[in-house]
Amino acid sequence: MRTERKYLILLIDHLNEVKDRIEKACARSGRDPEDVTLVAVSKTKPEEDIMELYEAGQRDFGENYIQELRTKHEDLPRDIRWHMIGHLQRNKVKYIAEWVTMIHSVDTMELAETIEKEAAKHDRIIPVLVEVNVGEEESKFGVSVEDAPLLVKKIISLPHVEFRGFMTSAPFVEDPEEDRPVFRKLKQLSVDTFSEIDDNNQVSVLSMGMTNDFEVAVEEGSTMVRVGTAIFGKRNYAKTGE
């Protein structure tokens, strides 16, 4: 029991350390830390860990797998804001459409139309981000930088889907500085795209930056970082079942 409690206390320490690093990155770039949302990526992690962070005030959590997300949503407090950050198959949208806070991984109009259909069934509007494969990695999902503006224009015509911004996963590199051009490119895309949207008060999200590079991402304008390993430690992917 003592060992388990010590581990849970470490989770809080890790959470606070990440928040501190975000604040320092904001200070270096002249930004307000309140403008950056920390999404704690809890995929494969037990509900006890999530509750420990919840009791410390954390409310935004990110998951990659639908079944795991559904189970945690059913078991844990209703005021948790759940972010679907992984690749989303169209036939699984129906399982989260009633309550998901935001879908980060929209990269086709077909997926957006499915979200529209399922959101309409629940008479709600689902906030989404368009996932952009800025690094042009074959192993990753996402629309190209060149095709993103057209996809956005199509999505904003959907009444039950609310375009809120962009998401990207930069290449994993030893030196986070190597990802700075990726973040700058997405930031420029957002400036060019958001300025052309008439009602852009809600279009402000740049979800970029993970454990390896979130400080550089914040310096380059990220408004939402998705941090898992730096908070929870390494993952056991054998648990997912997906």
JSON list of C-alpha atoms in Angstrom, two decimals:
[
{"chain": "A", "resi": 1, "resn": "MET", "atom": "CA", "xyz": [0.00, 0.00, 0.00]},
{"chain": "A", "resi": 2, "resn": "ARG", "atom": "CA", "xyz": [2.80, 2.41, 0.86]},
{"chain": "A", "resi": 3, "resn": "THR", "atom": "CA", "xyz": [4.51, 1.70, -2.45]},
{"chain": "A", "resi": 4, "resn": "GLU", "atom": "CA", "xyz": [1.26, 2.32, -4.33]},
{"chain": "A", "resi": 5, "resn": "ARG", "atom": "CA", "xyz": [0.62, 5.56, -2.45]},
{"chain": "A", "resi": 6, "resn": "LYS", "atom": "CA", "xyz": [4.16, 6.74, -3.17]},
{"chain": "A", "resi": 7, "resn": "TYR", "atom": "CA", "xyz": [3.55, 6.04, -6.86]},
{"chain": "A", "resi": 8, "resn": "LEU", "atom": "CA", "xyz": [0.32, 8.07, -6.84]},
{"chain": "A", "resi": 9, "resn": "ILE", "atom": "CA", "xyz": [2.06, 10.99, -5.14]},
{"chain": "A", "resi": 10, "resn": "LEU", "atom": "CA", "xyz": [4.68, 10.85, -7.89]},
{"chain": "A", "resi": 11, "resn": "LEU", "atom": "CA", "xyz": [1.89, 11.27, -10.45]},
{"chain": "A", "resi": 12, "resn": "ILE", "atom": "CA", "xyz": [0.95, 14.59, -8.87]},
{"chain": "A", "resi": 13, "resn": "ASP", "atom": "CA", "xyz": [4.60, 15.64, -8.83]},
{"chain": "A", "resi": 14, "resn": "HIS", "atom": "CA", "xyz": [4.90, 14.80, -12.52]},
{"chain": "A", "resi": 15, "resn": "LEU", "atom": "CA", "xyz": [1.71, 16.70, -13.35]},
{"chain": "A", "resi": 16, "resn": "ASN", "atom": "CA", "xyz": [2.95, 19.77, -11.51]},
{"chain": "A", "resi": 17, "resn": "GLU", "atom": "CA", "xyz": [6.35, 19.51, -13.18]},
{"chain": "A", "resi": 18, "resn": "VAL", "atom": "CA", "xyz": [4.75, 19.48, -16.63]},
{"chain": "A", "resi": 19, "resn": "LYS", "atom": "CA", "xyz": [2.61, 22.50, -15.69]},
{"chain": "A", "resi": 20, "resn": "ASP", "atom": "CA", "xyz": [5.74, 24.30, -14.49]},
{"chain": "A", "resi": 21, "resn": "ARG", "atom": "CA", "xyz": [7.53, 23.56, -17.74]},
{"chain": "A", "resi": 22, "resn": "ILE", "atom": "CA", "xyz": [4.55, 24.91, -19.69]},
{"chain": "A", "resi": 23, "resn": "GLU", "atom": "CA", "xyz": [4.62, 28.10, -17.61]},
{"chain": "A", "resi": 24, "resn": "LYS", "atom": "CA", "xyz": [8.33, 28.57, -18.25]},
{"chain": "A", "resi": 25, "resn": "ALA", "atom": "CA", "xyz": [7.88, 27.99, -21.99]},
{"chain": "A", "resi": 26, "resn": "CYS", "atom": "CA", "xyz": [5.12, 30.60, -21.97]},
{"chain": "A", "resi": 27, "resn": "ALA", "atom": "CA", "xyz": [7.37, 33.03, -20.13]},
{"chain": "A", "resi": 28, "resn": "ARG", "atom": "CA", "xyz": [10.11, 32.57, -22.72]},
{"chain": "A", "resi": 29, "resn": "SER", "atom": "CA", "xyz": [7.68, 33.34, -25.54]},
{"chain": "A", "resi": 30, "resn": "GLY", "atom": "CA", "xyz": [5.70, 36.10, -23.84]},
{"chain": "A", "resi": 31, "resn": "ARG", "atom": "CA", "xyz": [2.51, 34.09, -23.52]},
{"chain": "A", "resi": 32, "resn": "ASP", "atom": "CA", "xyz": [-0.10, 33.61, -20.82]},
{"chain": "A", "resi": 33, "resn": "PRO", "atom": "CA", "xyz": [-0.06, 30.04, -19.39]},
{"chain": "A", "resi": 34, "resn": "GLU", "atom": "CA", "xyz": [-3.85, 30.25, -19.14]},
{"chain": "A", "resi": 35, "resn": "ASP", "atom": "CA", "xyz": [-3.93, 30.10, -22.94]},
{"chain": "A", "resi": 36, "resn": "VAL", "atom": "CA", "xyz": [-2.45, 26.59, -22.96]},
{"chain": "A", "resi": 37, "resn": "THR", "atom": "CA", "xyz": [-4.61, 23.56, -22.10]},
{"chain": "A", "resi": 38, "resn": "LEU", "atom": "CA", "xyz": [-2.87, 20.47, -20.80]},
{"chain": "A", "resi": 39, "resn": "VAL", "atom": "CA", "xyz": [-4.49, 17.24, -21.96]},
{"chain": "A", "resi": 40, "resn": "ALA", "atom": "CA", "xyz": [-3.21, 14.35, -19.84]},
{"chain": "A", "resi": 41, "resn": "VAL", "atom": "CA", "xyz": [-2.96, 11.37, -22.18]},
{"chain": "A", "resi": 42, "resn": "SER", "atom": "CA", "xyz": [-4.22, 8.48, -20.09]},
{"chain": "A", "resi": 43, "resn": "LYS", "atom": "CA", "xyz": [-4.39, 5.69, -22.68]},
{"chain": "A", "resi": 44, "resn": "THR", "atom": "CA", "xyz": [-3.64, 2.24, -21.19]},
{"chain": "A", "resi": 45, "resn": "LYS", "atom": "CA", "xyz": [-3.45, 3.77, -17.70]},
{"chain": "A", "resi": 46, "resn": "PRO", "atom": "CA", "xyz": [-5.71, 2.60, -14.85]},
{"chain": "A", "resi": 47, "resn": "GLU", "atom": "CA", "xyz": [-8.66, 4.59, -13.62]},
{"chain": "A", "resi": 48, "resn": "GLU", "atom": "CA", "xyz": [-6.99, 4.98, -10.21]},
{"chain": "A", "resi": 49, "resn": "ASP", "atom": "CA", "xyz": [-4.26, 7.06, -11.84]},
{"chain": "A", "resi": 50, "resn": "ILE", "atom": "CA", "xyz": [-6.80, 9.27, -13.57]},
{"chain": "A", "resi": 51, "resn": "MET", "atom": "CA", "xyz": [-8.72, 9.79, -10.34]},
{"chain": "A", "resi": 52, "resn": "GLU", "atom": "CA", "xyz": [-5.54, 10.83, -8.54]},
{"chain": "A", "resi": 53, "resn": "LEU", "atom": "CA", "xyz": [-4.96, 13.55, -11.12]},
{"chain": "A", "resi": 54, "resn": "TYR", "atom": "CA", "xyz": [-8.66, 14.42, -11.14]},
{"chain": "A", "resi": 55, "resn": "GLU", "atom": "CA", "xyz": [-8.57, 15.04, -7.39]},
{"chain": "A", "resi": 56, "resn": "ALA", "atom": "CA", "xyz": [-5.56, 17.30, -8.00]},
{"chain": "A", "resi": 57, "resn": "GLY", "atom": "CA", "xyz": [-7.69, 19.40, -10.36]},
{"chain": "A", "resi": 58, "resn": "GLN", "atom": "CA", "xyz": [-6.92, 17.91, -13.78]},
{"chain": "A", "resi": 59, "resn": "ARG", "atom": "CA", "xyz": [-10.00, 17.70, -15.99]},
{"chain": "A", "resi": 60, "resn": "ASP", "atom": "CA", "xyz": [-8.81, 17.23, -19.59]},
{"chain": "A", "resi": 61, "resn": "PHE", "atom": "CA", "xyz": [-7.80, 13.68, -20.50]},
{"chain": "A", "resi": 62, "resn": "GLY", "atom": "CA", "xyz": [-6.94, 12.17, -23.88]},
{"chain": "A", "resi": 63, "resn": "GLU", "atom": "CA", "xyz": [-7.53, 8.63, -25.10]},
{"chain": "A", "resi": 64, "resn": "ASN", "atom": "CA", "xyz": [-6.63, 6.79, -28.30]},
{"chain": "A", "resi": 65, "resn": "TYR", "atom": "CA", "xyz": [-8.87, 3.72, -28.15]},
{"chain": "A", "resi": 66, "resn": "ILE", "atom": "CA", "xyz": [-12.65, 3.78, -28.32]},
{"chain": "A", "resi": 67, "resn": "GLN", "atom": "CA", "xyz": [-13.43, 0.87, -26.01]},
{"chain": "A", "resi": 68, "resn": "GLU", "atom": "CA", "xyz": [-11.05, 2.13, -23.35]},
{"chain": "A", "resi": 69, "resn": "LEU", "atom": "CA", "xyz": [-12.47, 5.63, -23.66]},
{"chain": "A", "resi": 70, "resn": "ARG", "atom": "CA", "xyz": [-16.05, 4.36, -23.31]},
{"chain": "A", "resi": 71, "resn": "THR", "atom": "CA", "xyz": [-15.24, 2.33, -20.21]},
{"chain": "A", "resi": 72, "resn": "LYS", "atom": "CA", "xyz": [-13.45, 5.18, -18.49]},
{"chain": "A", "resi": 73, "resn": "HIS", "atom": "CA", "xyz": [-16.23, 7.61, -19.35]},
{"chain": "A", "resi": 74, "resn": "GLU", "atom": "CA", "xyz": [-18.78, 5.28, -17.80]},
{"chain": "A", "resi": 75, "resn": "ASP", "atom": "CA", "xyz": [-16.76, 4.70, -14.64]},
{"chain": "A", "resi": 76, "resn": "LEU", "atom": "CA", "xyz": [-15.30, 8.12, -13.88]},
{"chain": "A", "resi": 77, "resn": "PRO", "atom": "CA", "xyz": [-16.75, 11.55, -12.93]},
{"chain": "A", "resi": 78, "resn": "ARG", "atom": "CA", "xyz": [-19.00, 13.17, -15.50]},
{"chain": "A", "resi": 79, "resn": "ASP", "atom": "CA", "xyz": [-17.21, 16.50, -15.49]},
{"chain": "A", "resi": 80, "resn": "ILE", "atom": "CA", "xyz": [-14.06, 15.02, -17.01]},
{"chain": "A", "resi": 81, "resn": "ARG", "atom": "CA", "xyz": [-13.45, 16.47, -20.46]},
{"chain": "A", "resi": 82, "resn": "TRP", "atom": "CA", "xyz": [-12.59, 13.54, -22.73]},
{"chain": "A", "resi": 83, "resn": "HIS", "atom": "CA", "xyz": [-10.54, 14.16, -25.88]},
{"chain": "A", "resi": 84, "resn": "MET", "atom": "CA", "xyz": [-10.41, 11.54, -28.63]},
{"chain": "A", "resi": 85, "resn": "ILE", "atom": "CA", "xyz": [-6.86, 12.01, -29.91]},
{"chain": "A", "resi": 86, "resn": "GLY", "atom": "CA", "xyz": [-6.26, 8.78, -31.81]},
{"chain": "A", "resi": 87, "resn": "HIS", "atom": "CA", "xyz": [-7.23, 7.69, -35.30]},
{"chain": "A", "resi": 88, "resn": "LEU", "atom": "CA", "xyz": [-11.01, 7.35, -35.39]},
{"chain": "A", "resi": 89, "resn": "GLN", "atom": "CA", "xyz": [-12.80, 4.82, -37.57]},
{"chain": "A", "resi": 90, "resn": "ARG", "atom": "CA", "xyz": [-16.12, 6.03, -38.94]},
{"chain": "A", "resi": 91, "resn": "ASN", "atom": "CA", "xyz": [-18.06, 3.05, -37.61]},
{"chain": "A", "resi": 92, "resn": "LYS", "atom": "CA", "xyz": [-16.99, 3.88, -34.04]},
{"chain": "A", "resi": 93, "resn": "VAL", "atom": "CA", "xyz": [-18.06, 7.52, -33.94]},
{"chain": "A", "resi": 94, "resn": "LYS", "atom": "CA", "xyz": [-21.50, 6.50, -32.65]},
{"chain": "A", "resi": 95, "resn": "TYR", "atom": "CA", "xyz": [-20.00, 5.20, -29.42]},
{"chain": "A", "resi": 96, "resn": "ILE", "atom": "CA", "xyz": [-18.68, 8.58, -28.28]},
{"chain": "A", "resi": 97, "resn": "ALA", "atom": "CA", "xyz": [-20.86, 11.12, -30.12]},
{"chain": "A", "resi": 98, "resn": "GLU", "atom": "CA", "xyz": [-23.17, 11.77, -27.19]},
{"chain": "A", "resi": 99, "resn": "TRP", "atom": "CA", "xyz": [-20.52, 13.02, -24.78]},
{"chain": "A", "resi": 100, "resn": "VAL", "atom": "CA", "xyz": [-17.01, 13.40, -26.23]},
{"chain": "A", "resi": 101, "resn": "THR", "atom": "CA", "xyz": [-15.53, 16.85, -25.55]},
{"chain": "A", "resi": 102, "resn": "MET", "atom": "CA", "xyz": [-13.42, 17.12, -28.69]},
{"chain": "A", "resi": 103, "resn": "ILE", "atom": "CA", "xyz": [-12.23, 14.93, -31.55]},
{"chain": "A", "resi": 104, "resn": "HIS", "atom": "CA", "xyz": [-8.66, 15.82, -32.52]},
{"chain": "A", "resi": 105, "resn": "SER", "atom": "CA", "xyz": [-8.17, 13.49, -35.48]},
{"chain": "A", "resi": 106, "resn": "VAL", "atom": "CA", "xyz": [-10.47, 14.50, -38.33]},
{"chain": "A", "resi": 107, "resn": "ASP", "atom": "CA", "xyz": [-8.60, 14.12, -41.60]},
{"chain": "A", "resi": 108, "resn": "THR", "atom": "CA", "xyz": [-11.29, 13.29, -44.18]},
{"chain": "A", "resi": 109, "resn": "MET", "atom": "CA", "xyz": [-14.65, 14.73, -45.15]},
{"chain": "A", "resi": 110, "resn": "GLU", "atom": "CA", "xyz": [-16.14, 11.26, -44.86]},
{"chain": "A", "resi": 111, "resn": "LEU", "atom": "CA", "xyz": [-15.24, 11.15, -41.17]},
{"chain": "A", "resi": 112, "resn": "ALA", "atom": "CA", "xyz": [-16.55, 14.68, -40.65]},
{"chain": "A", "resi": 113, "resn": "GLU", "atom": "CA", "xyz": [-19.85, 13.73, -42.28]},
{"chain": "A", "resi": 114, "resn": "THR", "atom": "CA", "xyz": [-20.16, 10.70, -40.01]},
{"chain": "A", "resi": 115, "resn": "ILE", "atom": "CA", "xyz": [-19.56, 12.90, -36.97]},
{"chain": "A", "resi": 116, "resn": "GLU", "atom": "CA", "xyz": [-22.23, 15.26, -38.30]},
{"chain": "A", "resi": 117, "resn": "LYS", "atom": "CA", "xyz": [-24.71, 12.40, -38.62]},
{"chain": "A", "resi": 118, "resn": "GLU", "atom": "CA", "xyz": [-24.07, 11.03, -35.14]},
{"chain": "A", "resi": 119, "resn": "ALA", "atom": "CA", "xyz": [-24.00, 14.46, -33.48]},
{"chain": "A", "resi": 120, "resn": "ALA", "atom": "CA", "xyz": [-27.37, 15.30, -35.02]},
{"chain": "A", "resi": 121, "resn": "LYS", "atom": "CA", "xyz": [-28.87, 12.20, -33.42]},
{"chain": "A", "resi": 122, "resn": "HIS", "atom": "CA", "xyz": [-28.00, 13.61, -30.02]},
{"chain": "A", "resi": 123, "resn": "ASP", "atom": "CA", "xyz": [-28.89, 17.18, -30.91]},
{"chain": "A", "resi": 124, "resn": "ARG", "atom": "CA", "xyz": [-25.43, 18.46, -30.08]},
{"chain": "A", "resi": 125, "resn": "ILE", "atom": "CA", "xyz": [-22.49, 20.12, -31.80]},
{"chain": "A", "resi": 126, "resn": "ILE", "atom": "CA", "xyz": [-19.17, 18.29, -31.59]},
{"chain": "A", "resi": 127, "resn": "PRO", "atom": "CA", "xyz": [-15.97, 20.37, -31.61]},
{"chain": "A", "resi": 128, "resn": "VAL", "atom": "CA", "xyz": [-13.30, 18.91, -33.90]},
{"chain": "A", "resi": 129, "resn": "LEU", "atom": "CA", "xyz": [-9.74, 19.55, -34.95]},
{"chain": "A", "resi": 130, "resn": "VAL", "atom": "CA", "xyz": [-8.38, 18.82, -38.39]},
{"chain": "A", "resi": 131, "resn": "GLU", "atom": "CA", "xyz": [-5.34, 16.58, -38.13]},
{"chain": "A", "resi": 132, "resn": "VAL", "atom": "CA", "xyz": [-2.51, 17.75, -40.37]},
{"chain": "A", "resi": 133, "resn": "ASN", "atom": "CA", "xyz": [0.46, 15.56, -41.26]},
{"chain": "A", "resi": 134, "resn": "VAL", "atom": "CA", "xyz": [2.91, 18.46, -41.33]},
{"chain": "A", "resi": 135, "resn": "GLY", "atom": "CA", "xyz": [5.95, 16.20, -41.22]},
{"chain": "A", "resi": 136, "resn": "GLU", "atom": "CA", "xyz": [4.64, 14.21, -44.21]},
{"chain": "A", "resi": 137, "resn": "GLU", "atom": "CA", "xyz": [5.32, 10.90, -42.46]},
{"chain": "A", "resi": 138, "resn": "GLU", "atom": "CA", "xyz": [3.90, 7.88, -44.23]},
{"chain": "A", "resi": 139, "resn": "SER", "atom": "CA", "xyz": [3.26, 6.12, -40.93]},
{"chain": "A", "resi": 140, "resn": "LYS", "atom": "CA", "xyz": [0.94, 8.84, -39.65]},
{"chain": "A", "resi": 141, "resn": "PHE", "atom": "CA", "xyz": [-2.58, 9.91, -40.46]},
{"chain": "A", "resi": 142, "resn": "GLY", "atom": "CA", "xyz": [-3.55, 13.45, -41.32]},
{"chain": "A", "resi": 143, "resn": "VAL", "atom": "CA", "xyz": [-4.33, 15.67, -44.27]},
{"chain": "A", "resi": 144, "resn": "SER", "atom": "CA", "xyz": [-1.50, 17.49, -46.02]},
{"chain": "A", "resi": 145, "resn": "VAL", "atom": "CA", "xyz": [-0.81, 21.16, -45.31]},
{"chain": "A", "resi": 146, "resn": "GLU", "atom": "CA", "xyz": [-1.85, 21.95, -48.88]},
{"chain": "A", "resi": 147, "resn": "ASP", "atom": "CA", "xyz": [-5.19, 20.14, -48.63]},
{"chain": "A", "resi": 148, "resn": "ALA", "atom": "CA", "xyz": [-6.13, 21.28, -45.12]},
{"chain": "A", "resi": 149, "resn": "PRO", "atom": "CA", "xyz": [-7.77, 24.63, -46.06]},
{"chain": "A", "resi": 150, "resn": "LEU", "atom": "CA", "xyz": [-10.20, 22.96, -48.49]},
{"chain": "A", "resi": 151, "resn": "LEU", "atom": "CA", "xyz": [-11.16, 20.35, -45.90]},
{"chain": "A", "resi": 152, "resn": "VAL", "atom": "CA", "xyz": [-11.79, 23.11, -43.36]},
{"chain": "A", "resi": 153, "resn": "LYS", "atom": "CA", "xyz": [-14.05, 24.98, -45.78]},
{"chain": "A", "resi": 154, "resn": "LYS", "atom": "CA", "xyz": [-16.15, 21.86, -46.25]},
{"chain": "A", "resi": 155, "resn": "ILE", "atom": "CA", "xyz": [-16.33, 21.05, -42.55]},
{"chain": "A", "resi": 156, "resn": "ILE", "atom": "CA", "xyz": [-17.54, 24.50, -41.48]},
{"chain": "A", "resi": 157, "resn": "SER", "atom": "CA", "xyz": [-20.66, 23.94, -43.61]},
{"chain": "A", "resi": 158, "resn": "LEU", "atom": "CA", "xyz": [-21.76, 21.11, -41.30]},
{"chain": "A", "resi": 159, "resn": "PRO", "atom": "CA", "xyz": [-24.29, 22.33, -38.69]},
{"chain": "A", "resi": 160, "resn": "HIS", "atom": "CA", "xyz": [-23.45, 19.79, -35.97]},
{"chain": "A", "resi": 161, "resn": "VAL", "atom": "CA", "xyz": [-19.66, 19.85, -36.35]},
{"chain": "A", "resi": 162, "resn": "GLU", "atom": "CA", "xyz": [-17.68, 22.81, -35.02]},
{"chain": "A", "resi": 163, "resn": "PHE", "atom": "CA", "xyz": [-14.23, 23.33, -36.49]},
{"chain": "A", "resi": 164, "resn": "ARG", "atom": "CA", "xyz": [-12.02, 24.55, -33.63]},
{"chain": "A", "resi": 165, "resn": "GLY", "atom": "CA", "xyz": [-8.52, 24.36, -35.10]},
{"chain": "A", "resi": 166, "resn": "PHE", "atom": "CA", "xyz": [-5.68, 22.02, -36.05]},
{"chain": "A", "resi": 167, "resn": "MET", "atom": "CA", "xyz": [-3.78, 19.12, -34.57]},
{"chain": "A", "resi": 168, "resn": "THR", "atom": "CA", "xyz": [-0.47, 17.56, -35.52]},
{"chain": "A", "resi": 169, "resn": "SER", "atom": "CA", "xyz": [1.97, 14.98, -34.20]},
{"chain": "A", "resi": 170, "resn": "ALA", "atom": "CA", "xyz": [5.52, 16.03, -35.01]},
{"chain": "A", "resi": 171, "resn": "PRO", "atom": "CA", "xyz": [8.17, 13.43, -35.87]},
{"chain": "A", "resi": 172, "resn": "PHE", "atom": "CA", "xyz": [9.85, 11.81, -32.89]},
{"chain": "A", "resi": 173, "resn": "VAL", "atom": "CA", "xyz": [13.38, 13.20, -32.76]},
{"chain": "A", "resi": 174, "resn": "GLU", "atom": "CA", "xyz": [16.18, 13.19, -30.22]},
{"chain": "A", "resi": 175, "resn": "ASP", "atom": "CA", "xyz": [16.46, 16.97, -30.25]},
{"chain": "A", "resi": 176, "resn": "PRO", "atom": "CA", "xyz": [13.05, 18.71, -29.88]},
{"chain": "A", "resi": 177, "resn": "GLU", "atom": "CA", "xyz": [14.47, 21.73, -31.67]},
{"chain": "A", "resi": 178, "resn": "GLU", "atom": "CA", "xyz": [14.26, 19.73, -34.89]},
{"chain": "A", "resi": 179, "resn": "ASP", "atom": "CA", "xyz": [10.47, 19.85, -34.60]},
{"chain": "A", "resi": 180, "resn": "ARG", "atom": "CA", "xyz": [10.31, 23.63, -34.35]},
{"chain": "A", "resi": 181, "resn": "PRO", "atom": "CA", "xyz": [9.82, 24.09, -38.14]},
{"chain": "A", "resi": 182, "resn": "VAL", "atom": "CA", "xyz": [6.88, 21.65, -38.01]},
{"chain": "A", "resi": 183, "resn": "PHE", "atom": "CA", "xyz": [5.15, 23.68, -35.31]},
{"chain": "A", "resi": 184, "resn": "ARG", "atom": "CA", "xyz": [5.87, 26.94, -37.09]},
{"chain": "A", "resi": 185, "resn": "LYS", "atom": "CA", "xyz": [4.36, 25.59, -40.28]},
{"chain": "A", "resi": 186, "resn": "LEU", "atom": "CA", "xyz": [1.14, 24.58, -38.53]},
{"chain": "A", "resi": 187, "resn": "LYS", "atom": "CA", "xyz": [1.01, 27.93, -36.76]},
{"chain": "A", "resi": 188, "resn": "GLN", "atom": "CA", "xyz": [1.27, 29.72, -40.10]},
{"chain": "A", "resi": 189, "resn": "LEU", "atom": "CA", "xyz": [-1.43, 27.47, -41.55]},
{"chain": "A", "resi": 190, "resn": "SER", "atom": "CA", "xyz": [-3.68, 28.41, -38.66]},
{"chain": "A", "resi": 191, "resn": "VAL", "atom": "CA", "xyz": [-3.05, 32.13, -39.14]},
{"chain": "A", "resi": 192, "resn": "ASP", "atom": "CA", "xyz": [-3.86, 31.89, -42.85]},
{"chain": "A", "resi": 193, "resn": "THR", "atom": "CA", "xyz": [-6.91, 29.67, -42.35]},
{"chain": "A", "resi": 194, "resn": "PHE", "atom": "CA", "xyz": [-8.48, 31.21, -39.26]},
{"chain": "A", "resi": 195, "resn": "SER", "atom": "CA", "xyz": [-8.38, 34.69, -40.78]},
{"chain": "A", "resi": 196, "resn": "GLU", "atom": "CA", "xyz": [-10.64, 33.54, -43.62]},
{"chain": "A", "resi": 197, "resn": "ILE", "atom": "CA", "xyz": [-13.36, 32.21, -41.32]},
{"chain": "A", "resi": 198, "resn": "ASP", "atom": "CA", "xyz": [-16.05, 34.80, -40.60]},
{"chain": "A", "resi": 199, "resn": "ASP", "atom": "CA", "xyz": [-16.96, 33.72, -37.09]},
{"chain": "A", "resi": 200, "resn": "ASN", "atom": "CA", "xyz": [-13.57, 32.67, -35.77]},
{"chain": "A", "resi": 201, "resn": "ASN", "atom": "CA", "xyz": [-13.99, 33.45, -32.07]},
{"chain": "A", "resi": 202, "resn": "GLN", "atom": "CA", "xyz": [-14.02, 29.73, -31.28]},
{"chain": "A", "resi": 203, "resn": "VAL", "atom": "CA", "xyz": [-11.42, 28.82, -33.91]},
{"chain": "A", "resi": 204, "resn": "SER", "atom": "CA", "xyz": [-8.29, 29.09, -31.87]},
{"chain": "A", "resi": 205, "resn": "VAL", "atom": "CA", "xyz": [-6.96, 25.63, -31.04]},
{"chain": "A", "resi": 206, "resn": "LEU", "atom": "CA", "xyz": [-3.51, 24.43, -32.02]},
{"chain": "A", "resi": 207, "resn": "SER", "atom": "CA", "xyz": [-3.12, 20.96, -30.55]},
{"chain": "A", "resi": 208, "resn": "MET", "atom": "CA", "xyz": [0.58, 20.28, -30.93]},
{"chain": "A", "resi": 209, "resn": "GLY", "atom": "CA", "xyz": [3.31, 19.12, -28.62]},
{"chain": "A", "resi": 210, "resn": "MET", "atom": "CA", "xyz": [3.74, 15.88, -26.68]},
{"chain": "A", "resi": 211, "resn": "THR", "atom": "CA", "xyz": [6.10, 14.63, -23.98]},
{"chain": "A", "resi": 212, "resn": "ASN", "atom": "CA", "xyz": [9.19, 14.92, -26.15]},
{"chain": "A", "resi": 213, "resn": "ASP", "atom": "CA", "xyz": [8.59, 18.37, -27.58]},
{"chain": "A", "resi": 214, "resn": "PHE", "atom": "CA", "xyz": [5.73, 20.21, -25.84]},
{"chain": "A", "resi": 215, "resn": "GLU", "atom": "CA", "xyz": [7.92, 23.08, -24.60]},
{"chain": "A", "resi": 216, "resn": "VAL", "atom": "CA", "xyz": [9.06, 23.91, -28.13]},
{"chain": "A", "resi": 217, "resn": "ALA", "atom": "CA", "xyz": [5.44, 23.60, -29.31]},
{"chain": "A", "resi": 218, "resn": "VAL", "atom": "CA", "xyz": [4.28, 26.07, -26.66]},
{"chain": "A", "resi": 219, "resn": "GLU", "atom": "CA", "xyz": [7.01, 28.51, -27.68]},
{"chain": "A", "resi": 220, "resn": "GLU", "atom": "CA", "xyz": [5.70, 28.27, -31.25]},
{"chain": "A", "resi": 221, "resn": "GLY", "atom": "CA", "xyz": [2.06, 28.93, -30.35]},
{"chain": "A", "resi": 222, "resn": "SER", "atom": "CA", "xyz": [0.49, 25.68, -29.22]},
{"chain": "A", "resi": 223, "resn": "THR", "atom": "CA", "xyz": [-2.72, 26.19, -27.24]},
{"chain": "A", "resi": 224, "resn": "MET", "atom": "CA", "xyz": [-3.17, 22.52, -26.32]},
{"chain": "A", "resi": 225, "resn": "VAL", "atom": "CA", "xyz": [-0.46, 19.99, -25.46]},
{"chain": "A", "resi": 226, "resn": "ARG", "atom": "CA", "xyz": [-1.04, 16.24, -25.20]},
{"chain": "A", "resi": 227, "resn": "VAL", "atom": "CA", "xyz": [1.29, 14.84, -22.56]},
{"chain": "A", "resi": 228, "resn": "GLY", "atom": "CA", "xyz": [1.25, 11.23, -21.40]},
{"chain": "A", "resi": 229, "resn": "THR", "atom": "CA", "xyz": [4.60, 9.64, -20.63]},
{"chain": "A", "resi": 230, "resn": "ALA", "atom": "CA", "xyz": [5.96, 12.66, -18.73]},
{"chain": "A", "resi": 231, "resn": "ILE", "atom": "CA", "xyz": [2.99, 12.35, -16.36]},
{"chain": "A", "resi": 232, "resn": "PHE", "atom": "CA", "xyz": [2.06, 8.67, -16.26]},
{"chain": "A", "resi": 233, "resn": "GLY", "atom": "CA", "xyz": [5.28, 6.95, -17.28]},
{"chain": "A", "resi": 234, "resn": "LYS", "atom": "CA", "xyz": [5.70, 4.33, -19.99]},
{"chain": "A", "resi": 235, "resn": "ARG", "atom": "CA", "xyz": [2.67, 2.42, -21.24]},
{"chain": "A", "resi": 236, "resn": "ASN", "atom": "CA", "xyz": [1.72, -1.22, -21.56]},
{"chain": "A", "resi": 237, "resn": "TYR", "atom": "CA", "xyz": [0.07, -1.39, -24.96]},
{"chain": "A", "resi": 238, "resn": "ALA", "atom": "CA", "xyz": [-0.84, -5.06, -24.44]},
{"chain": "A", "resi": 239, "resn": "LYS", "atom": "CA", "xyz": [-3.70, -3.85, -22.24]},
{"chain": "A", "resi": 240, "resn": "THR", "atom": "CA", "xyz": [-5.62, -2.03, -24.90]},
{"chain": "A", "resi": 241, "resn": "GLY", "atom": "CA", "xyz": [-7.18, -4.93, -26.75]},
{"chain": "A", "resi": 242, "resn": "GLU", "atom": "CA", "xyz": [-7.50, -2.73, -29.86]}
]
